[in-house]
PDB file of C-alpha atoms in Angstrom:
ATOM      1  CA  MET A 117       0.000   0.000   0.000  1.00  0.00           C
ATOM      2  CA  GLU A 118       2.845   2.417   0.814  1.00  0.00           C
ATOM      3  CA  ALA A 119       4.425   1.935  -2.639  1.00  0.00           C
ATOM      4  CA  ARG A 120       1.184   2.974  -4.307  1.00  0.00           C
ATOM      5  CA  GLN A 121       0.937   6.139  -2.208  1.00  0.00           C
ATOM      6  CA  GLU A 122       4.557   7.010  -3.033  1.00  0.00           C
ATOM      7  CA  GLN A 123       3.836   6.520  -6.742  1.00  0.00           C
ATOM      8  CA  GLN A 124       0.775   8.777  -6.555  1.00  0.00           C
ATOM      9  CA  GLN A 125       2.836  11.472  -4.832  1.00  0.00           C
ATOM     10  CA  ALA A 126       5.564  11.169  -7.491  1.00  0.00           C
ATOM     11  CA  VAL A 127       3.142  11.889 -10.339  1.00  0.00           C
ATOM     12  CA  ARG A 128       1.283  14.634  -8.503  1.00  0.00           C
ATOM     13  CA  ARG A 129       1.731  17.948 -10.284  1.00  0.00           C
ATOM     14  CA  SER A 130       2.433  21.209  -8.520  1.00  0.00           C
ATOM     15  CA  GLY A 131       0.350  24.286  -9.212  1.00  0.00           C
ATOM     16  CA  GLU A 132       3.339  25.725 -11.052  1.00  0.00           C
ATOM     17  CA  ARG A 133       3.682  22.673 -13.323  1.00  0.00           C
ATOM     18  CA  VAL A 134      -0.062  22.700 -14.077  1.00  0.00           C
ATOM     19  CA  ALA A 135       0.108  26.387 -15.032  1.00  0.00           C
ATOM     20  CA  PHE A 136       3.179  26.024 -17.244  1.00  0.00           C
ATOM     21  CA  ASN A 137       1.773  22.935 -19.004  1.00  0.00           C
ATOM     22  CA  ASP A 138      -1.519  24.704 -19.706  1.00  0.00           C
ATOM     23  CA  ASP A 139       0.311  27.795 -20.922  1.00  0.00           C
ATOM     24  CA  ILE A 140       2.328  25.752 -23.434  1.00  0.00           C
ATOM     25  CA  PHE A 141      -0.861  24.361 -24.986  1.00  0.00           C
ATOM     26  CA  ARG A 142      -2.509  27.793 -24.963  1.00  0.00           C
ATOM     27  CA  LYS A 143       0.435  29.326 -26.847  1.00  0.00           C
ATOM     28  CA  ALA A 144       0.228  26.521 -29.423  1.00  0.00           C
ATOM     29  CA  ASN A 145      -3.500  27.156 -29.828  1.00  0.00           C
ATOM     30  CA  GLU A 146      -2.921  30.834 -30.407  1.00  0.00           C
ATOM     31  CA  GLN A 147      -0.565  29.928 -33.257  1.00  0.00           C
ATOM     32  CA  ILE A 148      -3.127  27.470 -34.647  1.00  0.00           C
ATOM     33  CA  ARG A 149      -5.845  30.135 -34.464  1.00  0.00           C
ATOM     34  CA  GLU A 150      -3.762  32.737 -36.299  1.00  0.00           C
ATOM     35  CA  THR A 151      -2.549  30.336 -38.987  1.00  0.00           C
ATOM     36  CA  THR A 152      -6.044  28.934 -39.562  1.00  0.00           C
ATOM     37  CA  LYS A 153      -7.474  32.443 -39.913  1.00  0.00           C
ATOM     38  CA  GLU A 154      -4.821  33.323 -42.485  1.00  0.00           C
ATOM     39  CA  LEU A 155      -5.269  30.142 -44.515  1.00  0.00           C
ATOM     40  CA  THR A 156      -9.062  29.968 -44.498  1.00  0.00           C
ATOM     41  CA  ALA A 157      -9.972  33.669 -44.390  1.00  0.00           C
ATOM     42  CA  GLY A 158     -12.364  32.888 -41.534  1.00  0.00           C
ATOM     43  CA  GLU A 159     -14.473  30.455 -43.596  1.00  0.00           C
ATOM     44  CA  LEU A 160     -14.414  27.589 -41.078  1.00  0.00           C
ATOM     45  CA  GLN A 161     -17.245  27.295 -38.556  1.00  0.00           C
ATOM     46  CA  ARG A 162     -15.150  25.325 -36.088  1.00  0.00           C
ATOM     47  CA  LEU A 163     -11.379  25.385 -35.668  1.00  0.00           C
ATOM     48  CA  PRO A 164      -9.044  22.677 -34.402  1.00  0.00           C
ATOM     49  CA  PHE A 165      -7.499  23.371 -31.004  1.00  0.00           C
ATOM     50  CA  ILE A 166      -5.256  21.237 -28.823  1.00  0.00           C
ATOM     51  CA  CYS A 167      -6.655  20.241 -25.441  1.00  0.00           C
ATOM     52  CA  GLU A 168      -5.211  22.684 -22.890  1.00  0.00           C
ATOM     53  CA  CYS A 169      -5.092  20.197 -20.020  1.00  0.00           C
ATOM     54  CA  ALA A 170      -2.173  19.772 -17.640  1.00  0.00           C
ATOM     55  CA  GLU A 171      -1.126  16.374 -19.063  1.00  0.00           C
ATOM     56  CA  GLU A 172       2.181  16.972 -20.850  1.00  0.00           C
ATOM     57  CA  SER A 173       1.641  14.201 -23.400  1.00  0.00           C
ATOM     58  CA  CYS A 174      -1.951  15.081 -24.379  1.00  0.00           C
ATOM     59  CA  THR A 175      -2.505  15.446 -28.115  1.00  0.00           C
ATOM     60  CA  GLU A 176      -6.300  15.483 -28.238  1.00  0.00           C
ATOM     61  CA  VAL A 177      -7.692  17.853 -30.866  1.00  0.00           C
ATOM     62  CA  LEU A 178     -10.958  19.638 -30.125  1.00  0.00           C
ATOM     63  CA  GLN A 179     -13.219  21.297 -32.702  1.00  0.00           C
ATOM     64  CA  ILE A 180     -14.460  24.603 -31.298  1.00  0.00           C
ATOM     65  CA  ALA A 181     -16.151  27.651 -32.820  1.00  0.00           C
ATOM     66  CA  ALA A 182     -13.680  30.520 -33.058  1.00  0.00           C
ATOM     67  CA  ASP A 183     -16.015  32.850 -31.144  1.00  0.00           C
ATOM     68  CA  ASP A 184     -16.298  30.336 -28.297  1.00  0.00           C
ATOM     69  CA  TYR A 185     -12.523  29.971 -28.109  1.00  0.00           C
ATOM     70  CA  GLU A 186     -12.110  33.769 -28.074  1.00  0.00           C
ATOM     71  CA  ARG A 187     -14.636  34.065 -25.231  1.00  0.00           C
ATOM     72  CA  VAL A 188     -12.823  31.442 -23.129  1.00  0.00           C
ATOM     73  CA  ARG A 189      -9.411  32.879 -24.008  1.00  0.00           C
ATOM     74  CA  SER A 190     -10.477  36.350 -22.840  1.00  0.00           C
ATOM     75  CA  ASP A 191     -10.197  35.121 -19.230  1.00  0.00           C
ATOM     76  CA  PRO A 192      -6.612  34.050 -18.436  1.00  0.00           C
ATOM     77  CA  ARG A 193      -7.823  31.494 -15.871  1.00  0.00           C
ATOM     78  CA  LEU A 194     -10.044  29.602 -18.326  1.00  0.00           C
ATOM     79  CA  PHE A 195      -8.838  26.733 -20.522  1.00  0.00           C
ATOM     80  CA  ILE A 196     -10.451  24.296 -22.956  1.00  0.00           C
ATOM     81  CA  ASN A 197     -10.127  20.597 -22.112  1.00  0.00           C
ATOM     82  CA  ALA A 198     -11.389  17.363 -23.558  1.00  0.00           C
ATOM     83  CA  PRO A 199     -14.054  15.903 -21.263  1.00  0.00           C
ATOM     84  CA  GLY A 200     -12.378  14.148 -18.328  1.00  0.00           C
ATOM     85  CA  HIS A 201      -8.984  15.767 -18.913  1.00  0.00           C
ATOM     86  CA  ASP A 202      -9.628  18.255 -16.121  1.00  0.00           C
ATOM     87  CA  ALA A 203      -8.502  15.484 -13.739  1.00  0.00           C
ATOM     88  CA  ALA A 204      -4.902  16.149 -14.847  1.00  0.00           C
ATOM     89  CA  ALA A 205      -5.039  19.475 -12.979  1.00  0.00           C
ATOM     90  CA  GLN A 206      -5.240  17.473  -9.733  1.00  0.00           C
ATOM     91  CA  GLY A 207      -7.238  19.997  -7.748  1.00  0.00           C
ATOM     92  CA  PHE A 208      -5.793  23.091  -9.429  1.00  0.00           C
ATOM     93  CA  GLY A 209      -8.744  23.316 -11.831  1.00  0.00           C
ATOM     94  CA  ALA A 210     -12.532  23.000 -11.822  1.00  0.00           C
ATOM     95  CA  VAL A 211     -14.959  22.514 -14.707  1.00  0.00           C
ATOM     96  CA  VAL A 212     -17.111  25.635 -15.024  1.00  0.00           C
ATOM     97  CA  GLU A 213     -18.815  24.890 -18.377  1.00  0.00           C
ATOM     98  CA  HIS A 214     -19.824  21.758 -20.290  1.00  0.00           C
ATOM     99  CA  HIS A 215     -20.103  21.831 -24.101  1.00  0.00           C
ATOM    100  CA  ASP A 216     -20.447  19.326 -26.914  1.00  0.00           C
ATOM    101  CA  GLY A 217     -16.978  17.782 -27.174  1.00  0.00           C
ATOM    102  CA  TYR A 218     -15.157  19.932 -24.613  1.00  0.00           C
ATOM    103  CA  VAL A 219     -15.305  21.509 -21.171  1.00  0.00           C
ATOM    104  CA  VAL A 220     -14.044  24.829 -19.853  1.00  0.00           C
ATOM    105  CA  VAL A 221     -11.792  24.578 -16.814  1.00  0.00           C
ATOM    106  CA  GLU A 222     -10.962  27.412 -14.435  1.00  0.00           C
ATOM    107  CA  LYS A 223      -7.485  27.237 -12.900  1.00  0.00           C
ATOM    108  CA  LEU A 224      -7.504  27.603  -9.135  1.00  0.00           C
ATOM    109  CA  GLY A 225      -5.049  28.486  -6.395  1.00  0.00           C
ATOM    110  CA  ARG A 226      -1.381  28.780  -7.311  1.00  0.00           C
ATOM    111  CA  ALA A 227      -2.027  27.561 -10.886  1.00  0.00           C
ATOM    112  CA  GLY A 228      -4.594  30.341 -11.364  1.00  0.00           C
ATOM    113  CA  GLU A 229      -2.208  32.968 -10.066  1.00  0.00           C
ATOM    114  CA  ILE A 230       0.564  31.823 -12.374  1.00  0.00           C
ATOM    115  CA  VAL A 231      -1.560  31.630 -15.538  1.00  0.00           C
ATOM    116  CA  GLU A 232      -2.664  35.195 -14.885  1.00  0.00           C
ATOM    117  CA  MET A 233       0.989  36.256 -14.673  1.00  0.00           C
ATOM    118  CA  LEU A 234       1.889  34.321 -17.838  1.00  0.00           C
ATOM    119  CA  ASP A 235      -1.017  35.697 -19.851  1.00  0.00           C
ATOM    120  CA  GLY A 236       0.229  37.911 -22.644  1.00  0.00           C
ATOM    121  CA  GLU A 237       3.872  36.933 -22.301  1.00  0.00           C
ATOM    122  CA  PRO A 238       5.028  35.565 -25.681  1.00  0.00           C
ATOM    123  CA  ASP A 239       7.349  32.975 -24.153  1.00  0.00           C
ATOM    124  CA  GLY A 240       5.207  32.193 -21.108  1.00  0.00           C
ATOM    125  CA  GLY A 241       7.673  33.952 -18.844  1.00  0.00           C
ATOM    126  CA  ARG A 242      10.300  31.253 -19.254  1.00  0.00           C
ATOM    127  CA  PRO A 243      13.957  32.232 -19.821  1.00  0.00           C
TER     128      PRO A 243
END
């Protein structure tokens, strides 16, 4: 039983790690959004975005209306996740909206503070 608890502690993410992981996916999505706009001249109803969960290896692609993404993105604490992927935030996030094919997660505590600081920084504040 002790080995299992040690393993769970080892994979537990800090609020800082959750924030930085989410920020990496958000920055990628901003590039996707800009490139898609340029290539399609805004003709697509829904755009592909990468799940912005805290799991470093996540590659799930979500189809979301550009206006919906913009609304979520306007709040630095809100992120799009595939349903169920909010669990990767391990207590540093809570689902605040449910939609067809995705959920909106609000970052809480230390993760929320950090994503607010990182918002608008081109490199996510990393050296």
